[in-house]
Short mmCIF file of C-alpha atoms (C1' of nucleotides) in Angstrom, two decimals:
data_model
loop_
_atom_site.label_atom_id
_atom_site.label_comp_id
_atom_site.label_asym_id
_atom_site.label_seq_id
_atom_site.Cartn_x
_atom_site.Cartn_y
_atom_site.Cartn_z
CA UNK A 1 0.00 0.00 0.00
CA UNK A 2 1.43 3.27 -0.62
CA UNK A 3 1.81 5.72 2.15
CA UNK A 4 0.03 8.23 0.50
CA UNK A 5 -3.08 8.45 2.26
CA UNK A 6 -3.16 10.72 5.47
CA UNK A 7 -3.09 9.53 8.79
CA UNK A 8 -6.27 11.09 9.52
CA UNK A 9 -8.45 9.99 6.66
CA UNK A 10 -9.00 12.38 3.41
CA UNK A 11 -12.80 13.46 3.65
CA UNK A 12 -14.19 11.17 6.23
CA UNK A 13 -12.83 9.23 9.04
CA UNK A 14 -14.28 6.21 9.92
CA UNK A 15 -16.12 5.44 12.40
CA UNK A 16 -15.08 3.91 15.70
CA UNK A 17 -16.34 0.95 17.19
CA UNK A 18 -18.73 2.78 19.38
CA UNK A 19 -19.82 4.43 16.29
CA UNK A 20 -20.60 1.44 14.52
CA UNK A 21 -22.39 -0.81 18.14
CA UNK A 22 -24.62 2.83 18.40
CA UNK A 23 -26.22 2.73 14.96
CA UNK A 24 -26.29 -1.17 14.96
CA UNK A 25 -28.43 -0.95 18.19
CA UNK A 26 -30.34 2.09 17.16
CA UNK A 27 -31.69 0.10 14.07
CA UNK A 28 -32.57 -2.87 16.23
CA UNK A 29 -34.34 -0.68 19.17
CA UNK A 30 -36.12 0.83 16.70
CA UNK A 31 -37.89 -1.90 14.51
CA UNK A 32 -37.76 -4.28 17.55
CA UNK A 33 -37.68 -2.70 20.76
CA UNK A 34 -35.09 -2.14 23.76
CA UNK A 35 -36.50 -4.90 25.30
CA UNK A 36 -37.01 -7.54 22.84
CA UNK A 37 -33.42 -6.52 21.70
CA UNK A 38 -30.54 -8.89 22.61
CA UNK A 39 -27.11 -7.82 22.86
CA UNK A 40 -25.87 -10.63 21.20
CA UNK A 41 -28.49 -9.62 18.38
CA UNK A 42 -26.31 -5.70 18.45
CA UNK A 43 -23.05 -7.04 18.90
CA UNK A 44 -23.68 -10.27 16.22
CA UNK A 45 -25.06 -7.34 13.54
CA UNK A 46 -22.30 -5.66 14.37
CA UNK A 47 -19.55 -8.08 13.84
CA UNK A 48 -18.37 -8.32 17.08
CA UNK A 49 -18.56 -10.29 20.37
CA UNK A 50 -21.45 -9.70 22.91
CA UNK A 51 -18.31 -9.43 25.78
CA UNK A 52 -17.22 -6.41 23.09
CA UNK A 53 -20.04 -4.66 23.53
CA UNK A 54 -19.91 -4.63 27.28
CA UNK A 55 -16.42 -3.67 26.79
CA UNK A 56 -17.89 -0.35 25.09
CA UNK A 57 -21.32 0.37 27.22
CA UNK A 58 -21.72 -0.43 30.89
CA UNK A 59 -24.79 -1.84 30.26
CA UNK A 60 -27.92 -2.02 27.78
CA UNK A 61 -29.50 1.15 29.26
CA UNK A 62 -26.16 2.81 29.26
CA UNK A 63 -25.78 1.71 25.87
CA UNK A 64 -29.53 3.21 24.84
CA UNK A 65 -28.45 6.36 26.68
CA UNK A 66 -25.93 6.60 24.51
CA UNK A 67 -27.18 5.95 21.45
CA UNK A 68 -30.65 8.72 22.46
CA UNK A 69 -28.57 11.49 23.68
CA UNK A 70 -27.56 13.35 20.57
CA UNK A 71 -31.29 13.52 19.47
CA UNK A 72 -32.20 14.89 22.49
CA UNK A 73 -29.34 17.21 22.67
CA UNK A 74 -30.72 18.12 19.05
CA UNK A 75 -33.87 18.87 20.38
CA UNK A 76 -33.64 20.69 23.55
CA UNK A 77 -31.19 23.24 21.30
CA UNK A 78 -34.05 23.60 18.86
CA UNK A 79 -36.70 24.23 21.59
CA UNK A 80 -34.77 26.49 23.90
CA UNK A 81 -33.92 28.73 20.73
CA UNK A 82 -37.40 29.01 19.99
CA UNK A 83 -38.73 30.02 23.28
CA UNK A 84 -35.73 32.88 23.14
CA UNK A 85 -36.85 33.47 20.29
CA UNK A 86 -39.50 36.57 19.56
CA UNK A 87 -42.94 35.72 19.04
CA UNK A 88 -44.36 35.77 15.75
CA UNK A 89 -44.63 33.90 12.09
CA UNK A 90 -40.96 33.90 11.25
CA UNK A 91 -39.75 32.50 14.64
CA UNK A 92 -42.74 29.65 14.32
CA UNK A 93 -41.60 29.11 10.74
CA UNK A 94 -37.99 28.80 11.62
CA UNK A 95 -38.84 26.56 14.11
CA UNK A 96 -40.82 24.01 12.36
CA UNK A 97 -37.83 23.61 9.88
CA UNK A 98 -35.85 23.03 12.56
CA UNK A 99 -37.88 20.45 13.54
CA UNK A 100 -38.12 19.12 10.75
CA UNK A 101 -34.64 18.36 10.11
CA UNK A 102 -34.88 17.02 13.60
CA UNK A 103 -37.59 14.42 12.33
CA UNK A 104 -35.10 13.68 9.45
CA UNK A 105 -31.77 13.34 11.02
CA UNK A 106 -33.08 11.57 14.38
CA UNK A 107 -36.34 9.21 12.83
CA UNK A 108 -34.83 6.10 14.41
CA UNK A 109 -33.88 7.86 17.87
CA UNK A 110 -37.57 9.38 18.29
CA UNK A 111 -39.65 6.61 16.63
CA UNK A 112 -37.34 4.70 19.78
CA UNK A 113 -38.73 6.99 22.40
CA UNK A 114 -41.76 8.00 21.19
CA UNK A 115 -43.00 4.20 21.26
CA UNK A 116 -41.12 3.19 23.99
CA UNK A 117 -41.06 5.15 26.75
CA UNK A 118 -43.98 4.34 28.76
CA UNK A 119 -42.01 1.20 29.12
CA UNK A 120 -38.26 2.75 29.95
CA UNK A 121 -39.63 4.70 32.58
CA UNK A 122 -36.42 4.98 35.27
CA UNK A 123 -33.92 4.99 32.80
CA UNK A 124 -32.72 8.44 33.06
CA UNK A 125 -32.12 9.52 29.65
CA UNK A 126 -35.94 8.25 28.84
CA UNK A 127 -36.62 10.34 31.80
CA UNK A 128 -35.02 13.29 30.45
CA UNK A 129 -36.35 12.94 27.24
CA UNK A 130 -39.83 12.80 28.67
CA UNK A 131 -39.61 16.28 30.44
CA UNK A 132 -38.19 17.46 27.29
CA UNK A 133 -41.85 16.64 25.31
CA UNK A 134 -43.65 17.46 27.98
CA UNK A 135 -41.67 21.16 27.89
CA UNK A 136 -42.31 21.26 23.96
CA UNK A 137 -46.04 20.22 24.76
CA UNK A 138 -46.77 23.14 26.82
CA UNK A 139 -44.58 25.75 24.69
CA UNK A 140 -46.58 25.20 21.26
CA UNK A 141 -50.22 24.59 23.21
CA UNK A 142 -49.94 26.53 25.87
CA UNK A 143 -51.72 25.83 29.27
CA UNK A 144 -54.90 26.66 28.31
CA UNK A 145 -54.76 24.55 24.45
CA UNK A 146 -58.08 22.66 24.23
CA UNK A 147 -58.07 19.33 23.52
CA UNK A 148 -58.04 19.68 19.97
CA UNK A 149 -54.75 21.65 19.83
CA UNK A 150 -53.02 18.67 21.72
CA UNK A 151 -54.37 16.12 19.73
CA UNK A 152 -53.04 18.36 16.82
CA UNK A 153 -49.38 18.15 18.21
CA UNK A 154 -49.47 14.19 19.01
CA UNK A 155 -50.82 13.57 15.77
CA UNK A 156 -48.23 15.94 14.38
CA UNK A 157 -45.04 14.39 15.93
CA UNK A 158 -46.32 10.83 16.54
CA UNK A 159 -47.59 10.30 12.97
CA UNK A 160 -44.04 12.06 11.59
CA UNK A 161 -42.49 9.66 13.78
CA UNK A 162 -44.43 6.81 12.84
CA UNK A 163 -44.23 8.03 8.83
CA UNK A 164 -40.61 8.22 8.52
CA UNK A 165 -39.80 5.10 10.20
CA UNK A 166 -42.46 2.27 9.96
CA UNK A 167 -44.68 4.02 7.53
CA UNK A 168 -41.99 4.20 4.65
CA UNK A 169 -41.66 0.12 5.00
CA UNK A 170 -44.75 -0.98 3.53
CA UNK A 171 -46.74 1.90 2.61
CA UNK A 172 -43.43 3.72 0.12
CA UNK A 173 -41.94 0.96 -0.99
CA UNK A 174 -40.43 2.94 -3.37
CA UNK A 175 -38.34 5.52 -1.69
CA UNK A 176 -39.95 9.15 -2.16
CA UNK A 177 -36.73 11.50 -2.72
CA UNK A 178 -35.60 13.33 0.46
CA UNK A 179 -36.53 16.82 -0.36
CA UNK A 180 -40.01 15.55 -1.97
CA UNK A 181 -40.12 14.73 1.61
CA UNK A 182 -38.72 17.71 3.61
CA UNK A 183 -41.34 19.52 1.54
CA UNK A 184 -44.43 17.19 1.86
CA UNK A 185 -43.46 16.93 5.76
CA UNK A 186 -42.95 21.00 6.10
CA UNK A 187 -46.78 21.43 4.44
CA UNK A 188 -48.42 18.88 6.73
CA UNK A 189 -46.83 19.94 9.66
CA UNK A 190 -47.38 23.58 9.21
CA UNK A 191 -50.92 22.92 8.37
CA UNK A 192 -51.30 20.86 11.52
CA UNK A 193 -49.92 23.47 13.72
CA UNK A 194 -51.06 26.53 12.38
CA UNK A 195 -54.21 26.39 13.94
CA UNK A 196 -52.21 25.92 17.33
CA UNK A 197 -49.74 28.79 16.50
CA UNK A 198 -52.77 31.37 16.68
CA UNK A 199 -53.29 31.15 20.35
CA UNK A 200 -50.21 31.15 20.78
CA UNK A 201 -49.63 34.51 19.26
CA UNK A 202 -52.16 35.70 21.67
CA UNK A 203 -51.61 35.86 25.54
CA UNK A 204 -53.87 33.41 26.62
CA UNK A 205 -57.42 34.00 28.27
CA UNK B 1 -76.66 -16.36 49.05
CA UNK B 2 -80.14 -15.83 47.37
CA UNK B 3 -80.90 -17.71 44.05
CA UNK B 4 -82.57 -14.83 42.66
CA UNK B 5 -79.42 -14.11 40.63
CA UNK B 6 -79.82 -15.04 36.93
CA UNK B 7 -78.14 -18.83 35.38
CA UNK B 8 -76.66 -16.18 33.13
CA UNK B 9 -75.92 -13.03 34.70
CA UNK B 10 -78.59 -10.15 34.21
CA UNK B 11 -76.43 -7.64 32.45
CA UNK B 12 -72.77 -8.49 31.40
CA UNK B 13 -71.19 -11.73 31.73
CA UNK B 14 -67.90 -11.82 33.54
CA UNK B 15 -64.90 -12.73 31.16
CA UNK B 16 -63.88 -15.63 30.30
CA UNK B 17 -60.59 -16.65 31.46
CA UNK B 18 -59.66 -16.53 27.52
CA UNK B 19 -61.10 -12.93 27.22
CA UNK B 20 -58.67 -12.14 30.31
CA UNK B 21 -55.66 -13.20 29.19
CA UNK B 22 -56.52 -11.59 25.99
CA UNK B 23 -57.03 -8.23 27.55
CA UNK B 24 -53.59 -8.15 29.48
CA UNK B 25 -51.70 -10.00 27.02
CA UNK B 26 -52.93 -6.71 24.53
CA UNK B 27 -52.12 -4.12 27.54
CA UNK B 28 -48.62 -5.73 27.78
CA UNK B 29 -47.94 -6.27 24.11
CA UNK B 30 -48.77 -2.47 23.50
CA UNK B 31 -46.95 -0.76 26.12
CA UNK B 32 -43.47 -3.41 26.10
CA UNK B 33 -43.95 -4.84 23.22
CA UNK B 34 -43.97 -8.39 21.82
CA UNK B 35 -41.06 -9.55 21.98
CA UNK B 36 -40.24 -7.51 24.86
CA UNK B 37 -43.75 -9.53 26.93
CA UNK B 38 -42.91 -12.20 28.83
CA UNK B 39 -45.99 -15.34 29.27
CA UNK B 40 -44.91 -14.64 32.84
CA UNK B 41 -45.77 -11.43 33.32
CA UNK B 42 -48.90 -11.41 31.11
CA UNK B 43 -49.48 -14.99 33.28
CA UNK B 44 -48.75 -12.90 36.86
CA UNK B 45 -50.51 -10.02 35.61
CA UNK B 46 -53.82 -12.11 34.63
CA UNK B 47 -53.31 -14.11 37.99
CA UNK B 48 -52.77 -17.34 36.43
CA UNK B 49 -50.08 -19.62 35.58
CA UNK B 50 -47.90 -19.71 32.83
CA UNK B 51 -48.60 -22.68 32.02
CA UNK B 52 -52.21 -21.99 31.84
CA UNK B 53 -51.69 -19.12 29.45
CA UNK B 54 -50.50 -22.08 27.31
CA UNK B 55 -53.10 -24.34 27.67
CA UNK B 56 -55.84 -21.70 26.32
CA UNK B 57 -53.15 -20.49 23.85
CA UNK B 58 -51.56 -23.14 21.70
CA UNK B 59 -48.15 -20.35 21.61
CA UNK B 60 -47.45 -16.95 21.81
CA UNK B 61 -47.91 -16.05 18.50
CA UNK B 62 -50.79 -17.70 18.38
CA UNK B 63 -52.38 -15.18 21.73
CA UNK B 64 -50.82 -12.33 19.22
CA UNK B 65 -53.04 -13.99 16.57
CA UNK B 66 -55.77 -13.82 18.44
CA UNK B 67 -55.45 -10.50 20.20
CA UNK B 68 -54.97 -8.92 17.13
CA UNK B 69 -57.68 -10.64 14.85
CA UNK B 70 -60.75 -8.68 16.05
CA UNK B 71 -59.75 -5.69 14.92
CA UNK B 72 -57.90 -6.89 11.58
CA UNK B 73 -61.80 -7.81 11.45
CA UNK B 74 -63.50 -4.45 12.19
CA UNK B 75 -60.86 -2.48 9.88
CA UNK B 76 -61.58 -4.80 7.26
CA UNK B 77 -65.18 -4.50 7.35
CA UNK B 78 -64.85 -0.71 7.66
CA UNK B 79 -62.60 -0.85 4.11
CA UNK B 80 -65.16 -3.39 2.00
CA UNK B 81 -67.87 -0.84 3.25
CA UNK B 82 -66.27 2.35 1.83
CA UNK B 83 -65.48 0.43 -0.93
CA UNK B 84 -68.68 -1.30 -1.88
CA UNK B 85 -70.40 2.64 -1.62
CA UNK B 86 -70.48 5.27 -4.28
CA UNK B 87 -68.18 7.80 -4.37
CA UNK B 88 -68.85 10.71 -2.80
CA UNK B 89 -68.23 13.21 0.07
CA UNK B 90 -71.16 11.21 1.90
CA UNK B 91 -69.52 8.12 1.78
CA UNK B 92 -66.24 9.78 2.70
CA UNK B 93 -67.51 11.42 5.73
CA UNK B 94 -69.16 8.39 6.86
CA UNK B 95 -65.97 6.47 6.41
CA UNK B 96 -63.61 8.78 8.13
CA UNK B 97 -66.69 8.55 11.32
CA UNK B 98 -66.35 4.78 11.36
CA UNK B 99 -61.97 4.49 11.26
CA UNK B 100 -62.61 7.00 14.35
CA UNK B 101 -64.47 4.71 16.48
CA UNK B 102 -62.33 2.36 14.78
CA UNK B 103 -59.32 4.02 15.89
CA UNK B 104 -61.16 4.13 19.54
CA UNK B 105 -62.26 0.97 20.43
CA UNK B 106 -59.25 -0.47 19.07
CA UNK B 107 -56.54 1.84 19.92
CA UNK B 108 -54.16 -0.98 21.66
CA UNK B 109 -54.38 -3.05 19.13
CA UNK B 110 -53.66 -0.66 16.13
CA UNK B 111 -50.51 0.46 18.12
CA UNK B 112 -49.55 -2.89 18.66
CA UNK B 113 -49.41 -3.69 15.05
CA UNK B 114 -48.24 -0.26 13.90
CA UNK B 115 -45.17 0.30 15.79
CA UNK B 116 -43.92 -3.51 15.56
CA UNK B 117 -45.58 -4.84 12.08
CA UNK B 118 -41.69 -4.41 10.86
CA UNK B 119 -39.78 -6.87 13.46
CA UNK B 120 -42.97 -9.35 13.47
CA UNK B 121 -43.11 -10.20 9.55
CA UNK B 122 -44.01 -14.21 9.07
CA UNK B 123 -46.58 -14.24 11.78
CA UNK B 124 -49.70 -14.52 9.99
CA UNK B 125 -52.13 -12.00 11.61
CA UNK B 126 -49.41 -9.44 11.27
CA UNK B 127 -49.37 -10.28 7.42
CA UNK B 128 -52.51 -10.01 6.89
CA UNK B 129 -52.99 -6.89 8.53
CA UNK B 130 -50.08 -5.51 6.51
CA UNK B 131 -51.70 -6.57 3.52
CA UNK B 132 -54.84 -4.71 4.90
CA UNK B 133 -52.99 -1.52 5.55
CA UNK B 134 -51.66 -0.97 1.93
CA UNK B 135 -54.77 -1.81 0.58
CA UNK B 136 -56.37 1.02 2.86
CA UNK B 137 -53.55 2.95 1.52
CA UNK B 138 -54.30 2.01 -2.03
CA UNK B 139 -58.04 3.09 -1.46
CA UNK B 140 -57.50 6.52 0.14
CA UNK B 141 -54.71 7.47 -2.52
CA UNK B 142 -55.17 5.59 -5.47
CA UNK B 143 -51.94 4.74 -7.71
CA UNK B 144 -50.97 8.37 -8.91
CA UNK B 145 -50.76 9.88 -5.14
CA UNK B 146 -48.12 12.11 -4.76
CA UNK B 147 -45.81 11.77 -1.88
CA UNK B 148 -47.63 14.60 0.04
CA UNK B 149 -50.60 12.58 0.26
CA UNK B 150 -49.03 9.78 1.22
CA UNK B 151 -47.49 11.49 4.13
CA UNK B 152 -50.93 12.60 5.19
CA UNK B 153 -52.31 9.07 5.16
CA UNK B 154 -48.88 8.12 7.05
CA UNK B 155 -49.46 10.72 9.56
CA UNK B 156 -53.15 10.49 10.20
CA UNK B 157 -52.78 7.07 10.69
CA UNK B 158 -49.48 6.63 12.83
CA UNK B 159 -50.49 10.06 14.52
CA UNK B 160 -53.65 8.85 15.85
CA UNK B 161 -52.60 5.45 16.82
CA UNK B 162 -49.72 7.29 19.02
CA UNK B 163 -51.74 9.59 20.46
CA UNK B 164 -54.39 7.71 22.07
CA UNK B 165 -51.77 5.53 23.46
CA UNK B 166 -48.43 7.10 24.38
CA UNK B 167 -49.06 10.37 23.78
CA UNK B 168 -52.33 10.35 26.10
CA UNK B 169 -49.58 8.92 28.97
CA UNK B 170 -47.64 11.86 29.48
CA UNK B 171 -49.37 14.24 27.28
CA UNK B 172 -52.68 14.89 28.37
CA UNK B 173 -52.07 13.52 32.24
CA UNK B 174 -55.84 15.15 32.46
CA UNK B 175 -57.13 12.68 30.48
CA UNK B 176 -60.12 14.45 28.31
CA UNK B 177 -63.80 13.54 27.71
CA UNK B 178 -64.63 10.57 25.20
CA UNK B 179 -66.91 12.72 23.35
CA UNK B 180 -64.22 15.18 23.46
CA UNK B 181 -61.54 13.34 21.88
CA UNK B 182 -63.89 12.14 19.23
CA UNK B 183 -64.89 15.84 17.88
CA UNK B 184 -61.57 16.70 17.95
CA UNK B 185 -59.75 13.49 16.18
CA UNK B 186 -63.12 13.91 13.41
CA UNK B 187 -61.76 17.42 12.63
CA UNK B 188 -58.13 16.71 12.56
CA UNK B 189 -58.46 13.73 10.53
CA UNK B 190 -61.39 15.08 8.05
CA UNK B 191 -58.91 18.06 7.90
CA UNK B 192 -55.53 15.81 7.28
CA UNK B 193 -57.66 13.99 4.61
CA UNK B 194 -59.34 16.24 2.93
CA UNK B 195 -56.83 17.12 -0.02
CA UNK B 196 -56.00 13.04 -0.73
CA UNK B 197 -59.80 12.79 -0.88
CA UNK B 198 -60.32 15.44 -3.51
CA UNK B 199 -58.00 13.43 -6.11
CA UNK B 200 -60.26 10.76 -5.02
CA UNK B 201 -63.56 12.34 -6.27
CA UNK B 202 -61.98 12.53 -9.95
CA UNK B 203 -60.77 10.22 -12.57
CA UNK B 204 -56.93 10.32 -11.56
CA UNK B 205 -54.65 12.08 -14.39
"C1'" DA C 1 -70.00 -44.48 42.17
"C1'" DC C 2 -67.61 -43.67 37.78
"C1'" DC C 3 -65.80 -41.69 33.59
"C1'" DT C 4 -65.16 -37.65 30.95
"C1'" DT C 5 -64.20 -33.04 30.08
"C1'" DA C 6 -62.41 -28.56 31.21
"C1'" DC C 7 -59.16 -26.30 33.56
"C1'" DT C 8 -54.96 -25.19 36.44
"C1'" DT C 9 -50.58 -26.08 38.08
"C1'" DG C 10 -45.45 -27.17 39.38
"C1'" DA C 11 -41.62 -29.52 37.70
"C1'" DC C 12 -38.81 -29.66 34.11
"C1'" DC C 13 -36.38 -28.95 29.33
"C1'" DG C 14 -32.83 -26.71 26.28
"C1'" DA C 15 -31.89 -22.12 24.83
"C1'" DT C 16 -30.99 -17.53 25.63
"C1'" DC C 17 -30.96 -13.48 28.60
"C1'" DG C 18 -27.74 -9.49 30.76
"C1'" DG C 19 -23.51 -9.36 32.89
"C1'" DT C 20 -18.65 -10.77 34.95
"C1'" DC C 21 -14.02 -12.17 34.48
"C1'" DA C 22 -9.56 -13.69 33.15
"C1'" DG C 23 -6.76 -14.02 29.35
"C1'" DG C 24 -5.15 -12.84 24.71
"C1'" DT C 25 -3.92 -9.48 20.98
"C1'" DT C 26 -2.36 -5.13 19.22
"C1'" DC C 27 -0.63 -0.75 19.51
"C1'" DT C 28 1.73 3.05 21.82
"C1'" DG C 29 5.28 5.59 24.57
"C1'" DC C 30 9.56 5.07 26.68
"C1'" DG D 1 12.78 -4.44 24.67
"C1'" DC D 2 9.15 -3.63 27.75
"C1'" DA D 3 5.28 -1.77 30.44
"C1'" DG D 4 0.80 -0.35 29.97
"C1'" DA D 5 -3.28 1.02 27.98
"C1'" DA D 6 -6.95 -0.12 24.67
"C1'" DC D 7 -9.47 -3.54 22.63
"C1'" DC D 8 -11.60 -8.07 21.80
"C1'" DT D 9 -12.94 -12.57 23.10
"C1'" DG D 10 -14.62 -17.33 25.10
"C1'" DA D 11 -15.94 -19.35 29.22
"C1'" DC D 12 -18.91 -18.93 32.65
"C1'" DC D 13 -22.73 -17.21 36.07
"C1'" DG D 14 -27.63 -17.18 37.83
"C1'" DA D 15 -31.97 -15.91 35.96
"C1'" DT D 16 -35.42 -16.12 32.68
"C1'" DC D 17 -37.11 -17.34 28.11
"C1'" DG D 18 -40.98 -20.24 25.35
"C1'" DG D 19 -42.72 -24.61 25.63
"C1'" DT D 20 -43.79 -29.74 27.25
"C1'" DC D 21 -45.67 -32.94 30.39
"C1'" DA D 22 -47.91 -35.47 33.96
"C1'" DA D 23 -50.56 -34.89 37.86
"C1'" DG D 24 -54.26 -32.84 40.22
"C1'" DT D 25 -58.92 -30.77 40.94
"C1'" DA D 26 -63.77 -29.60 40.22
"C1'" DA D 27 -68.07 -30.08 37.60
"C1'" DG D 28 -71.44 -32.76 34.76
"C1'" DG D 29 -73.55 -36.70 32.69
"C1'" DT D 30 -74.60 -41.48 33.21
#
DNA sequence: ACCTTACTTGACCGATCGGTCAGGTTCTGC
DNA sequence: GCAGAACCTGACCGATCGGTCAAGTAAGGT
């Protein structure tokens, strides 16, 4: 081989061993579940031993903290910067694309939580992730949202989740591009909340 | 104790010990998860025996089976109905009014099969309520849908299903009125619907 | 009384679960 | 060369998994 290449890698390095166990095991909580997940399942997909992925995680819940934390990382960024945000059309619009590419780049992570967590309660970063919806909850409906505008935003982020992950195996078999997507999500979503955003722009009561 | 009471009771008979297990075995395989459900705990949880669970239920795919069936069933009749009628905005409205009590007597079990259809391929009764689903899918978009109105089937369906289960567990702690919950679901859905439908009303292309 | 049927159970099976541990390999800094 | 860290693994642990089986009990028909 000639020593050409670079010690760190030209465009992209890649990725570690921990990288690769974290996806493998996000796939498998996602379409299976964290509980009906083995680790010899992760580690087996993976190409390693199951004693290798103890190596790398503590445990299974440390390794599904793990593997959640950057999407809720993601998300508590995008909510605290719209609540600093001003109030108004452009800050709601800004945020919905933001969450959008949320729903994009972490599907697996919140179709995960979304459908699991009355199960994980305990595990602390399901615990912290619940406080985090609950926080988004109130901030888009308000206290005072009627029923309707609740059932808006669980429809709204449960059916996204539910689209993008289990939705798109059987119902799109064939792959819909991803900014036919961005777009189709970004009119449904707006549409779904818009009726939400007008109390909002209103002090309530 | 007098003998006035009726051979079979006056009002509701008490479930069977079938109907029981049934019940917690769908409470258990919604909130964990199939694979993640133990016979044991749906056994403890019924008060029974594990071994009992398996002498009124040749397996456990076979309790999923028959958990499940009833409302593979129901959703089924639902479809032939719409589409046996005429086209029309009657129909469609009167379609939409039976998936939501659809969607409310059966809320455990469409979650079930929704968020684990994926990871439980081969098992019959999850087949043939896949098979079910596109067909629904089929219906309500025809061939030429665009990916937008796929994405509102997606939603409306996934969306629901989430939010009477999970989303109701940490959502809306308060849980609201039936009656409530139905108005509100009717206008969301009829609302999220409404622009595949008019495609629907004329010839596609 | 007796047999049958329906039902429930504990003991038991091989397999797999999450997790521990000691040992082996490879690479680095000295 | 050598110590030590980082990494990977098979063997092993007690517990639990889905499932089988024989025994036991209660009710009903004869």
């Amino acid at each position: 081989m000639p020593p050409e290449s670079s010690p760190t890698p030209p465009a992209l390095t890649r990725p570690s061993t921990g990288d690769e166990l974290r996806a493998t095991a996000l796939a498998q909580f996602a379409s299976i579940g964290f509980a009906g997940t083995s680790l010899q399942q992760i580690a087996d997909a993976a190409g390693y031993s199951k004693s290798s992925v103890l190596y790398h995680f503590a445990s299974k819940e440390a390794l599904l903290g793990e593997v959640l934390t950057p999407a809720i990382d993601r998300l508590e960024v995008i909510l605290n910067r719209y609540v600093d945000a001003p109030d108004g059309a452009a800050s709601r619009r800004r945020f919905v694309d933001d969450f959008i590419d949320f729903l994009l780049e972490f599907r697996l992570e919140l179709h995960t939580f979304i459908n699991q967590a009355q199960s994980l309660r305990g595990i602390p970063v399901i615990d912290r992730a619940g406080v985090l919806i609950v926080r988004l909850s109130d901030t888009l409906c308000h206290d005072g949202a009627s029923t309707e505008d609740r059932i808006r935003f669980g429809i709204a982020l449960g059916g996204a989740a539910y689209t993008l992950v289990a939705g798109m195996t059987f119902l799109d078999k064939d792959i819909a591009p991803a900014d036919e997507i961005r777009q189709a999500l970004s009119v449904v979503i707006t549409e779904l909340l818009a009726p939400v955003a007008v109390h909002t722009s209103q002090s309530r009561k």
